[in-house]
mmCIF file of C-alpha atoms in Angstrom:
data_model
loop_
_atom_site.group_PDB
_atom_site.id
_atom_site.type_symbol
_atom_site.label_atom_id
_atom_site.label_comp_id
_atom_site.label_asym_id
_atom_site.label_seq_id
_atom_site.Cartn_x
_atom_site.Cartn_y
_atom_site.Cartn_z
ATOM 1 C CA UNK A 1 0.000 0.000 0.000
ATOM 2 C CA UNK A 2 1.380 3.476 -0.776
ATOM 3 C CA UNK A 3 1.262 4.631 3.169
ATOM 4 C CA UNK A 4 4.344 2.511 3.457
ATOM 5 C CA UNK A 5 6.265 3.774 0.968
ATOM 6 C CA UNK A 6 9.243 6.268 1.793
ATOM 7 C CA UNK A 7 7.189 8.971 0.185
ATOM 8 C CA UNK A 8 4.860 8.328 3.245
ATOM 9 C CA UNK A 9 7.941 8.022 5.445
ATOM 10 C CA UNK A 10 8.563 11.451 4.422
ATOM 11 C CA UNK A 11 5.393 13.119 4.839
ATOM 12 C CA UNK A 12 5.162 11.337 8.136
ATOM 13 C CA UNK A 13 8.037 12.786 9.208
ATOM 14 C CA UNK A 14 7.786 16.153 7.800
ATOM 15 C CA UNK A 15 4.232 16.848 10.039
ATOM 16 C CA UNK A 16 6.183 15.413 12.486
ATOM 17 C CA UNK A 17 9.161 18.013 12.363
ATOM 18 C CA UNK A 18 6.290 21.010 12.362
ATOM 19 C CA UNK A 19 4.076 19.588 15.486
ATOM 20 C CA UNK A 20 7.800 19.007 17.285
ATOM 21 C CA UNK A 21 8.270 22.644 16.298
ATOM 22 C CA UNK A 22 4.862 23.864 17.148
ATOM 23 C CA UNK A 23 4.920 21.976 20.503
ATOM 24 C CA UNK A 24 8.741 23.658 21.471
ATOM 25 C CA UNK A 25 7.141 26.974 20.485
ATOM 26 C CA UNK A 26 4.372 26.838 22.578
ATOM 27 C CA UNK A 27 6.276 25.494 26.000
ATOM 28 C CA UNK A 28 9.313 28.152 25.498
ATOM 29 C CA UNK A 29 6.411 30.347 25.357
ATOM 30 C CA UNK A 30 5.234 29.355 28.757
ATOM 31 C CA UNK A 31 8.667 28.980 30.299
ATOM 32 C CA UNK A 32 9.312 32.474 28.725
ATOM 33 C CA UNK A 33 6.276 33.978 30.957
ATOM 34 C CA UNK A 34 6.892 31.936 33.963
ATOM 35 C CA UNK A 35 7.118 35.616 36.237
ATOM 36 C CA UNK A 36 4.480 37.247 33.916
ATOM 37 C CA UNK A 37 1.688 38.249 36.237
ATOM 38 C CA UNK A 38 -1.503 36.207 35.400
ATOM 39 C CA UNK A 39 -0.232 34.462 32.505
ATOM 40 C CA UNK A 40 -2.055 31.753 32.148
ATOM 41 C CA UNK A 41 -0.260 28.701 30.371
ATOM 42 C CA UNK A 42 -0.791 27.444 26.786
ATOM 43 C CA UNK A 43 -1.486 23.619 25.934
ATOM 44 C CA UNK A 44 -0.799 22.408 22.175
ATOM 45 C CA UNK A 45 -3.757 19.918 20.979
ATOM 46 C CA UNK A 46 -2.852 17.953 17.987
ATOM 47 C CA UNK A 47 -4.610 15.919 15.574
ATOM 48 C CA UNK A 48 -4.649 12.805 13.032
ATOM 49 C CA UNK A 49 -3.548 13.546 9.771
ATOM 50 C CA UNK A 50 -5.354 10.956 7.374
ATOM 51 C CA UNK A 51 -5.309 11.667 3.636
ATOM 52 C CA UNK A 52 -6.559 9.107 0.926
ATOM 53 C CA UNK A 53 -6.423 9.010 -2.919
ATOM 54 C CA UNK A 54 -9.808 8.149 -4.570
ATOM 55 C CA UNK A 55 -9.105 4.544 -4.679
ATOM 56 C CA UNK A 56 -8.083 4.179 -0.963
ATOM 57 C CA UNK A 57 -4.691 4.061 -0.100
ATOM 58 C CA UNK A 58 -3.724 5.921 2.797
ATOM 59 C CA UNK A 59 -1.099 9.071 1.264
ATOM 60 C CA UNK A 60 -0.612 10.624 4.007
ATOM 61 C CA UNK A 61 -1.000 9.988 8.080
ATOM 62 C CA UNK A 62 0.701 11.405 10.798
ATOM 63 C CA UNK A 63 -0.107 13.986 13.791
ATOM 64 C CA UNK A 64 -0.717 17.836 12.658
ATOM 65 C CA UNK A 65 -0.841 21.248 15.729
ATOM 66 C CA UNK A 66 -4.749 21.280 15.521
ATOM 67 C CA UNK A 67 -5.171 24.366 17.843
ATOM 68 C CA UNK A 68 -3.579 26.183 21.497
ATOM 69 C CA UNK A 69 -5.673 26.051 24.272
ATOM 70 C CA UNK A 70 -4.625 28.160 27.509
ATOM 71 C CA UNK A 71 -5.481 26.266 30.668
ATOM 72 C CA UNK A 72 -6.849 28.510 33.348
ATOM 73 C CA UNK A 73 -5.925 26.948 36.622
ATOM 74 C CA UNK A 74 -5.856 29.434 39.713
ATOM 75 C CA UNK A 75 -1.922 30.868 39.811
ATOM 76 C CA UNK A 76 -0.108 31.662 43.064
ATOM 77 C CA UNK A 77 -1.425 34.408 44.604
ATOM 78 C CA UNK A 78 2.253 36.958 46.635
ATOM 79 C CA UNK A 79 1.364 40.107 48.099
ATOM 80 C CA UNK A 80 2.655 43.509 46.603
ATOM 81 C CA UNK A 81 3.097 46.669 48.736
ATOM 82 C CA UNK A 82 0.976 48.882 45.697
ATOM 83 C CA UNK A 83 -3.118 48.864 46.985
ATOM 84 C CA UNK A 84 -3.713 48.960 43.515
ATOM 85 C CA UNK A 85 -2.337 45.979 42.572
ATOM 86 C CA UNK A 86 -5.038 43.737 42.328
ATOM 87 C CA UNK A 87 -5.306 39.862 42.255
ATOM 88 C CA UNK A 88 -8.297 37.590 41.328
ATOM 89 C CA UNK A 89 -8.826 34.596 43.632
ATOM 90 C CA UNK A 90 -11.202 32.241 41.760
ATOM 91 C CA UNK A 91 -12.981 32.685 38.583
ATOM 92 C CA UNK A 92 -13.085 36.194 36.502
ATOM 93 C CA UNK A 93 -11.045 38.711 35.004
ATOM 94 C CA UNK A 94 -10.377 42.234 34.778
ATOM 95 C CA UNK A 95 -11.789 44.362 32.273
ATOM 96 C CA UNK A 96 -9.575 46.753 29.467
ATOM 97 C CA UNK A 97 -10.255 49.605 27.514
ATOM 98 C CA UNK A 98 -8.209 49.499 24.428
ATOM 99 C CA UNK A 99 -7.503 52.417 22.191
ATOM 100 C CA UNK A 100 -9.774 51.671 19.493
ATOM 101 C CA UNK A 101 -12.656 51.292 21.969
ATOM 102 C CA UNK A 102 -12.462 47.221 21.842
ATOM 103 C CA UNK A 103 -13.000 45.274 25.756
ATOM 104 C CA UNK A 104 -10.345 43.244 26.377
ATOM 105 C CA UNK A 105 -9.969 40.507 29.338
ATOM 106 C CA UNK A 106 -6.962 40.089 31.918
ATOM 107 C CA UNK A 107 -5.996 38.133 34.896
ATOM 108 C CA UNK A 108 -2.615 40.691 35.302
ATOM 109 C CA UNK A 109 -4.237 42.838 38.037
ATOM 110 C CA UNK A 110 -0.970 45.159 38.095
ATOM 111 C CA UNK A 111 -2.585 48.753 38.279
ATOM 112 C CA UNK A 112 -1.794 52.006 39.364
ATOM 113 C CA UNK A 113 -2.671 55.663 38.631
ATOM 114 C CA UNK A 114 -1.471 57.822 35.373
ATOM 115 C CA UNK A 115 -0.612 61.367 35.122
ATOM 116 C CA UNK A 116 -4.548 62.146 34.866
ATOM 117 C CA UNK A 117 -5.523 59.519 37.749
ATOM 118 C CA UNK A 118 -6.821 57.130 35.727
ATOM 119 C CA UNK A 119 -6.636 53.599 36.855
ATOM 120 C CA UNK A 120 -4.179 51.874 34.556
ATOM 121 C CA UNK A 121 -2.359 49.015 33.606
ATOM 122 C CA UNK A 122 1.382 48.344 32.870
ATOM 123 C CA UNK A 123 0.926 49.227 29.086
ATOM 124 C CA UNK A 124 -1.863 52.681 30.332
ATOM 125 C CA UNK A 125 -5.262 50.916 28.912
ATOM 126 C CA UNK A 126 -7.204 51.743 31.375
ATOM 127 C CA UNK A 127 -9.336 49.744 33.910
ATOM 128 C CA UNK A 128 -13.281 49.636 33.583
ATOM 129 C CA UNK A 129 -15.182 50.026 36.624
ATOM 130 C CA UNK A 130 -17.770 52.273 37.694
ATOM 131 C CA UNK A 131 -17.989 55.550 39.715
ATOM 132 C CA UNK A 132 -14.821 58.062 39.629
ATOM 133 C CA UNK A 133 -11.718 58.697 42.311
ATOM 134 C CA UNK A 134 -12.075 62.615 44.075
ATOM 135 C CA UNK A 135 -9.225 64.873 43.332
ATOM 136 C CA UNK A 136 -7.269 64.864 46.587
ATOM 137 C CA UNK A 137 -7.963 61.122 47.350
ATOM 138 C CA UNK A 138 -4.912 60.202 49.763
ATOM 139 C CA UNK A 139 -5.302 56.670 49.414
ATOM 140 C CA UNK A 140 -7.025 53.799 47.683
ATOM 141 C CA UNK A 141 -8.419 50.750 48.639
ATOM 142 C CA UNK A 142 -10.205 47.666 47.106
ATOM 143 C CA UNK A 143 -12.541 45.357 48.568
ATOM 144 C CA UNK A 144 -13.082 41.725 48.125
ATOM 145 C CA UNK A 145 -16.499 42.451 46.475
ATOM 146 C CA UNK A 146 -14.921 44.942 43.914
ATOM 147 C CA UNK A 147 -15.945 48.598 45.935
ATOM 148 C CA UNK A 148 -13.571 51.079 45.534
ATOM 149 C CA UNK A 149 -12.704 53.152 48.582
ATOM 150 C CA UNK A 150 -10.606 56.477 49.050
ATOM 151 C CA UNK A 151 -9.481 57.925 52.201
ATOM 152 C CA UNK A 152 -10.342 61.761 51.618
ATOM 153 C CA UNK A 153 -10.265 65.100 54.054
ATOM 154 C CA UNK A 154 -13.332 66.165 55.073
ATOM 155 C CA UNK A 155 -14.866 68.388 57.642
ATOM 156 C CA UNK A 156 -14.608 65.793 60.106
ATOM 157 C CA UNK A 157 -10.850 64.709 59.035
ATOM 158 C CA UNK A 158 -9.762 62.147 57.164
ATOM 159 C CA UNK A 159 -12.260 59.271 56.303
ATOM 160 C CA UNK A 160 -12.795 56.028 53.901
ATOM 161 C CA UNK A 161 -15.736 56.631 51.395
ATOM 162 C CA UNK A 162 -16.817 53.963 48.675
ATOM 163 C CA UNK A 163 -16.001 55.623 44.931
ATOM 164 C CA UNK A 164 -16.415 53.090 42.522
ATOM 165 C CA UNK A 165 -16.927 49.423 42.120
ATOM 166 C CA UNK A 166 -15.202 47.034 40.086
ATOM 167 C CA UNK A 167 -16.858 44.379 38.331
ATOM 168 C CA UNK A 168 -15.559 41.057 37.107
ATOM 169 C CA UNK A 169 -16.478 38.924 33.509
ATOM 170 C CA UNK A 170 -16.462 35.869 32.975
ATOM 171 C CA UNK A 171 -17.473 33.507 29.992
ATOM 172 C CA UNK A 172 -18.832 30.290 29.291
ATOM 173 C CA UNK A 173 -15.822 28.392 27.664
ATOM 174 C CA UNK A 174 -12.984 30.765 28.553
ATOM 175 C CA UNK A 175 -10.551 28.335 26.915
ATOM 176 C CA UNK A 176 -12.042 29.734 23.281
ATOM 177 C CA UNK A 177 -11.130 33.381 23.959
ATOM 178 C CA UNK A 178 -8.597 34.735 21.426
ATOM 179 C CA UNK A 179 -5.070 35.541 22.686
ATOM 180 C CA UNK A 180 -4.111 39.101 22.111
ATOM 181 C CA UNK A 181 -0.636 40.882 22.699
ATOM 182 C CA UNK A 182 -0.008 42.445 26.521
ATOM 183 C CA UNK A 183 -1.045 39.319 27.909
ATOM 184 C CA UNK A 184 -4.802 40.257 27.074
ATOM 185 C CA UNK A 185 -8.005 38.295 25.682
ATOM 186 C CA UNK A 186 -10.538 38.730 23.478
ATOM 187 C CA UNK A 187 -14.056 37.022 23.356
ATOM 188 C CA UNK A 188 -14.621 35.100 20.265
ATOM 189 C CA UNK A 189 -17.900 33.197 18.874
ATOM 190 C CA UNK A 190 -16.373 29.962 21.409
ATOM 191 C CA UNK A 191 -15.751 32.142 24.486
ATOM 192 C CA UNK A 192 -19.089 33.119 24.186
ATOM 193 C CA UNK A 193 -20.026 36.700 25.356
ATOM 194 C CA UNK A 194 -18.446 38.441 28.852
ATOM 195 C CA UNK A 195 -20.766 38.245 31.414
ATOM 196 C CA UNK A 196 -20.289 40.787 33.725
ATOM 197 C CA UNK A 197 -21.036 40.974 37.602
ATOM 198 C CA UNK A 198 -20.097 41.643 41.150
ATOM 199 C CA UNK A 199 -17.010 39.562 42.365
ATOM 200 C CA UNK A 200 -17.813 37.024 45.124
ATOM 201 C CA UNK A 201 -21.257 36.689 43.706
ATOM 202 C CA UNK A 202 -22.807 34.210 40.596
ATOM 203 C CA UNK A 203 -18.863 31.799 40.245
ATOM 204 C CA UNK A 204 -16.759 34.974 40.085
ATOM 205 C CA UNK A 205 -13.746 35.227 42.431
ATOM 206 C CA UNK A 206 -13.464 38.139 45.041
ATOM 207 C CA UNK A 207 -10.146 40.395 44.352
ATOM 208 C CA UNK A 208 -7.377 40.494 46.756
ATOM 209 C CA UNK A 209 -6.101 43.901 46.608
ATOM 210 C CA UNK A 210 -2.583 44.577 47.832
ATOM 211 C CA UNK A 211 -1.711 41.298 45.567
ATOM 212 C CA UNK A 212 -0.469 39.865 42.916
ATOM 213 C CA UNK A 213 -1.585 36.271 40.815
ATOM 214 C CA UNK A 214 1.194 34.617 38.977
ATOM 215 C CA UNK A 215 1.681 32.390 35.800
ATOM 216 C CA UNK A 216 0.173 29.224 36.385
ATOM 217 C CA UNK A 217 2.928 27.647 34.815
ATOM 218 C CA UNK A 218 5.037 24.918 36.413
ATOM 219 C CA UNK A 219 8.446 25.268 35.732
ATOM 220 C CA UNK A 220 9.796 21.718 36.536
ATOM 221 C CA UNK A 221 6.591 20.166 34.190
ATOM 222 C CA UNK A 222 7.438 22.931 31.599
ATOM 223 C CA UNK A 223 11.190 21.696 31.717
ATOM 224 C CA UNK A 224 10.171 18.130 31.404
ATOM 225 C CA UNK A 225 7.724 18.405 28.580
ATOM 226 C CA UNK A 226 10.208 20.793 26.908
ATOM 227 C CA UNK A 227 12.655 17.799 26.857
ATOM 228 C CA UNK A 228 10.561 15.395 25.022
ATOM 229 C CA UNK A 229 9.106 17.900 22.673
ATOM 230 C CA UNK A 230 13.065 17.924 21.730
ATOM 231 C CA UNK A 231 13.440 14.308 21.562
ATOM 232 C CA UNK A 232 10.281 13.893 19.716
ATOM 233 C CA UNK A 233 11.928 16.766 17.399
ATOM 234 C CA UNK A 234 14.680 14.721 16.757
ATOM 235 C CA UNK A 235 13.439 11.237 16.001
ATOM 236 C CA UNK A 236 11.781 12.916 13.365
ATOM 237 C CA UNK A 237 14.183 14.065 12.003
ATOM 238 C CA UNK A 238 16.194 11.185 12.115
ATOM 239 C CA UNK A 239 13.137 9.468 10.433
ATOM 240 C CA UNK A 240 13.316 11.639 7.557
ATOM 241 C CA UNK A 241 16.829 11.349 6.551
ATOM 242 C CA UNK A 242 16.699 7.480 7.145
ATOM 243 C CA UNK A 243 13.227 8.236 4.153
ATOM 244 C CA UNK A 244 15.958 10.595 2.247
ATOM 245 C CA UNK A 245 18.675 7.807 2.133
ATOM 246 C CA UNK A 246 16.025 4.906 1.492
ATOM 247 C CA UNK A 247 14.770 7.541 -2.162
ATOM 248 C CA UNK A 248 18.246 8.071 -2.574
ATOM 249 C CA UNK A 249 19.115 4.356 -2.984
ATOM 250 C CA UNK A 250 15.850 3.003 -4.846
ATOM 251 C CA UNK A 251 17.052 5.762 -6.986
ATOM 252 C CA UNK A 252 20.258 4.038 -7.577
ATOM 253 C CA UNK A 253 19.114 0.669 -8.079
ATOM 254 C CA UNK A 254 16.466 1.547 -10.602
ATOM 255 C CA UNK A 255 19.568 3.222 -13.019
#
């Protein structure tokens, strides 16, 4: 049959190399973001490859990257020393204001204030909540169930006063959002559409402020699987040059 020819050997081998590759891309990737806040680690899903000609024989078989899911298992949760850095302790995530208007999704709670006060991220897209901060605000505060407080002056002297509240999304299948640069996500037709609400309540997670989450990604398992990606790489290619040499000599003996 013609799947055990060396042509098949070769095709076999080639989808072979490109998963290997596709695999080592996707766990450098995670190792690469192992101190990114929230990062939440990516999973490559592969895939029979079955091809047939019209009168049956098998052309072409093999594994093939299907698609990269990222796994959203709770990271480790350190404390920070900025109130505004936030951290998510169950299910959720923060919401973004892009420049072009767009909502994006986040688990990288690292906030503080810009030149105009605005609640920001790393990158300045700004955080989506509701209410506003007073000018003069001396210090801010969140709450488990997403309320924003200030400490202010007033008549009286200094006091805490609720300002805001941030609210938390969530999605159906959270494993079909689309990845986007800044360690951001986007809801897709899979995701299903963010539905938004207050943290604590309906499976969203309260937020820890004074916190931090980090990558859910397991260095020692990252190094591991990283290793037989390689070797996996490699038999591959030792596969095709053994279907290379195999050609080569049929090609002699046929002269």
């Amino acid at each position: 049959m013609a799947w055990s020819s060396p042509h098949a050997v070769l095709n076999i081998a080639a989808g072979g190399l490109l998963a290997g590759q596709a695999y080592v891309d996707v766990i450098s990737a995670n190792i690469a973001n192992v101190n990114t806040n929230g990062y939440k680690r990516a999973r490559l899903d592969f895939q029979e490859l079955l091809t047939r000609l019209s009168g049956g024989d098998m052309t072409r078989t093999g594994v093939w990257p299907a698609q990269v899911t990222h796994l959203f298992e709770q990271g480790a949760l350190r404390s920070s020393a900025n109130p505004l850095d936030l951290a998510i302790e169950g299910e959720g995530f923060f919401r973004l204001r892009l420049p072009d208007g767009r909502t994006a999704y986040t688990r990288d709670g690292s906030f503080h204030r810009d030149a105009a006060g605005t609640i920001v991220n790393a990158d300045g897209f700004p955080l989506i909540y509701e209410g506003g901060i007073p000018e003069g605000a001396l210090e801010l505060h969140v709450n488990p169930d997403g309320s924003l407080m200030a400490r202010v002056e007033t008549a009286n002297g200094q006091e805490w006063q609720q300002v805001g509240t941030i609210r938390l999304a969530r999605f159906i299948n959270p494993a079909g959002l689309l990845t986007e640069a800044h360690n951001l996500f986007l809801p897709t037709a899979a995701s299903g559409a963010a539905q938004v609400g207050t943290p604590g309540q309906e499976g969203l997670g309260e937020i820890i402020g004074g916190a931090l989450e980090g990558s859910n990604t397991d260095l020692s398992q990252a190094m591991t699987e990283l290793i037989i990606a390689q070797r996996s790489y490699a038999l591959s290619l030792r596969a095709l040059q053994q279907a290379d040499e195999l050609l080569a000599l049929a090609v002699q003996l046929r002269r």
